[in-house]
XYZ file of N, CA and C in Angstrom:
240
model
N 6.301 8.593 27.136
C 6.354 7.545 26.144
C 5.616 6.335 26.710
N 4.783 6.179 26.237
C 3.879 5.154 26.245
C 3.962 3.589 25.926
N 4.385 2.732 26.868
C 4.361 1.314 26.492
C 3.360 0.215 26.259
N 3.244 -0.902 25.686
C 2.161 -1.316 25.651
C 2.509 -2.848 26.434
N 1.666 -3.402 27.647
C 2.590 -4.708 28.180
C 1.066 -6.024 27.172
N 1.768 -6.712 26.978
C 1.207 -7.745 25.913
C 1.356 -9.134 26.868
N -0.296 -9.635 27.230
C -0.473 -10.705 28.146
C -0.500 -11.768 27.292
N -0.903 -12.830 26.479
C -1.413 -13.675 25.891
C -1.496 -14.692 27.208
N -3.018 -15.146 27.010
C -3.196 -15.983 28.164
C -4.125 -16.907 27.768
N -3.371 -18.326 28.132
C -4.637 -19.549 27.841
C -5.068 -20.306 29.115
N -5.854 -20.500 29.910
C -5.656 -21.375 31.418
C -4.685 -20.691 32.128
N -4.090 -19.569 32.594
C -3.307 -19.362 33.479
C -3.156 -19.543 34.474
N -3.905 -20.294 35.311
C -4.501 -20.340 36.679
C -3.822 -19.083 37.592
N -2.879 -19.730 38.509
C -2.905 -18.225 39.627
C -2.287 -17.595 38.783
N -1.094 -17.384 37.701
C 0.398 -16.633 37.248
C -0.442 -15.504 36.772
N -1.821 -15.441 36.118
C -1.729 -14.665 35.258
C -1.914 -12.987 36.574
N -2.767 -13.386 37.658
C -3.048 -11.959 38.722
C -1.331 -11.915 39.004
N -0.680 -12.641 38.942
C 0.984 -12.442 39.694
C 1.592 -11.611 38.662
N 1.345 -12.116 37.119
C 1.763 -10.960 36.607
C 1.134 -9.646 36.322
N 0.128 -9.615 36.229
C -0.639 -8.385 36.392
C 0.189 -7.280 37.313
N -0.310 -8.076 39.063
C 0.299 -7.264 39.857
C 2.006 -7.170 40.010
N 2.722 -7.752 39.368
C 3.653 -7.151 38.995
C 4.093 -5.901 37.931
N 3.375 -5.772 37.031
C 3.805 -4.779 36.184
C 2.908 -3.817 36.882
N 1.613 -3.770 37.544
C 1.444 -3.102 38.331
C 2.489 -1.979 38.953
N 3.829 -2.816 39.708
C 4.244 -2.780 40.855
C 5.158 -2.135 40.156
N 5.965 -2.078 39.039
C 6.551 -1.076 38.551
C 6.629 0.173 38.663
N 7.900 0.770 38.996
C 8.144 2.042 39.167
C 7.848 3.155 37.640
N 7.959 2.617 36.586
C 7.699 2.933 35.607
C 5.838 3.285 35.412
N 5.529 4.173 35.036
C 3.834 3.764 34.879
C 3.163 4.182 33.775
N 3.996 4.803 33.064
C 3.401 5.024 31.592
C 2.797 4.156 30.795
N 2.136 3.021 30.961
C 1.662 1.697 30.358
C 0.493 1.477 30.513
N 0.256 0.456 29.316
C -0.954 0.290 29.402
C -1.081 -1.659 29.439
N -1.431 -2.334 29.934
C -1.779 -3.647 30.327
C -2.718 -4.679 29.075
N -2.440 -5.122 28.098
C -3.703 -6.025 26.725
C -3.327 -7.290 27.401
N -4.476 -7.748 27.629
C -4.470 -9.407 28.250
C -5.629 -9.762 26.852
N -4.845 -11.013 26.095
C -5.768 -11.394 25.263
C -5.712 -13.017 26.050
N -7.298 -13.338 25.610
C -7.687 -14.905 26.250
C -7.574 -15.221 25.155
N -6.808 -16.479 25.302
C -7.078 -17.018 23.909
C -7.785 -18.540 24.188
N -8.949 -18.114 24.164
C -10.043 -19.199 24.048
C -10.289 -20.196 25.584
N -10.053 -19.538 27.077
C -9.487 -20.153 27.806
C -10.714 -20.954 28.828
N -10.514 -21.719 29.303
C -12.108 -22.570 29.635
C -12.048 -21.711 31.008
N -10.614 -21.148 31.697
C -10.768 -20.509 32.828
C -11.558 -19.280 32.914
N -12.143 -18.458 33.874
C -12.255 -17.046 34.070
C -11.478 -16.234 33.819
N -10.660 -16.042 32.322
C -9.359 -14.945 32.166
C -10.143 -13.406 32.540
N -11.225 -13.340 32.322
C -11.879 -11.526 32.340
C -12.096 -11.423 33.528
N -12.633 -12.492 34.953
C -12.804 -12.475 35.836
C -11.677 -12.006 36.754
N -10.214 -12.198 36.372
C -8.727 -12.146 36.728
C -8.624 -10.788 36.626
N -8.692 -10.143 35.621
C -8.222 -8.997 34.863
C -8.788 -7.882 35.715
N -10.457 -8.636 35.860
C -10.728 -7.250 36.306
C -10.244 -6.734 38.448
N -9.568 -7.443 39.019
C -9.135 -7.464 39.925
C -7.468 -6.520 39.958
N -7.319 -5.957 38.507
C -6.466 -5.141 38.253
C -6.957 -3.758 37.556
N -6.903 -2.671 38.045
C -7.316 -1.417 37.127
C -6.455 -1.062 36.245
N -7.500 -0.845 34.982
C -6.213 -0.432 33.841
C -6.315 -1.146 32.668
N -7.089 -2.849 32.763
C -6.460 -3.437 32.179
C -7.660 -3.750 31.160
N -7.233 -3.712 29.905
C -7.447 -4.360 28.446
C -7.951 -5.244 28.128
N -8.983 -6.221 28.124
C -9.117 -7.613 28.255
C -10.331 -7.865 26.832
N -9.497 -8.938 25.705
C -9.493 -8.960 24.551
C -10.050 -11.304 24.928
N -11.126 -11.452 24.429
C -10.925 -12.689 24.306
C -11.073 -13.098 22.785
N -10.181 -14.480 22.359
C -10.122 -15.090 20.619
C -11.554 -16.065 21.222
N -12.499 -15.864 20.444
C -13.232 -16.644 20.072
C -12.776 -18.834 19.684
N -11.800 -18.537 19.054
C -11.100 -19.885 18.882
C -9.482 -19.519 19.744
N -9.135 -21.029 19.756
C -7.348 -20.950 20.416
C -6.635 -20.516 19.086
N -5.925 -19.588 18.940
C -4.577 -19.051 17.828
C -3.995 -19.549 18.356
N -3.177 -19.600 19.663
C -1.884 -19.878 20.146
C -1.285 -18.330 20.677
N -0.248 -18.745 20.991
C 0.590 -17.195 21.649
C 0.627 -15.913 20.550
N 1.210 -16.686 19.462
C 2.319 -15.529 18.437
C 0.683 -14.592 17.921
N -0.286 -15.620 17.215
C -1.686 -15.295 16.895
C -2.207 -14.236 18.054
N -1.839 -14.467 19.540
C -2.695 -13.422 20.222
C -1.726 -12.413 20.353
N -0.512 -12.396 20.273
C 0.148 -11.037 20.429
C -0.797 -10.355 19.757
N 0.134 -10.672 18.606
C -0.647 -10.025 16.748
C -2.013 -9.152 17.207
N -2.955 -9.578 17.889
C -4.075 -9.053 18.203
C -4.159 -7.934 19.458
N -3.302 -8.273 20.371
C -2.907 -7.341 20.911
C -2.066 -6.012 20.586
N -1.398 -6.428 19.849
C -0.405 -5.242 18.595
C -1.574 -4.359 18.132
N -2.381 -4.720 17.448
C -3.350 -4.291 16.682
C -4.096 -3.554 17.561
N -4.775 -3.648 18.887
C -5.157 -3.074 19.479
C -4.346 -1.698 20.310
N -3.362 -2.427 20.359
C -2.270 -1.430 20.859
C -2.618 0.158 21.095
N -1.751 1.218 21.731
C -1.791 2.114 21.937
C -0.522 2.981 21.999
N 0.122 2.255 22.872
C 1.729 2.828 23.230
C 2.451 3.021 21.848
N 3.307 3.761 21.901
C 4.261 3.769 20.983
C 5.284 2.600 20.633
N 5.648 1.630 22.205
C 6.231 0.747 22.264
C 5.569 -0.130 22.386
């Protein structure tokens, strides 16, 4: 069963590789990792790719959080 972990990220500076490599670090591994940027002046794709696996979706404009789930949903895969 297949989960889907849902990043929404604007400026994260260091948190966003901390969470990465945490769900990483999970004993669980059936998952799959969607980091959406939502519009971020930082390097969010530059981050991402220092993790294998991972999904990396940028919004053209800022939505906000709930707006980038939504987009991550949509992309989705997992069942969960």
């Amino acid at each position: 069963m297949s989960v889907d972990i849902i990043i929404p990220a604007y400026n994260p500076g260091p948190f966003l590789l901390k969470a990465l490599k945490s769900c990483v670090a999970q004993k669980y591994k059936d998952f799959n990792i969607i980091v959406v940027d939502d519009n971020s002046s930082e390097d969010v794709y530059r981050i991402t790719k220092a993790v294998p696996n991972v999904t990396y979706i940028r919004n053209e404009t800022n939505l906000g959080p709930g707006a980038s789930r939504n987009v991550a949903i949509r992309a989705g895969k997992g069942k969960y």
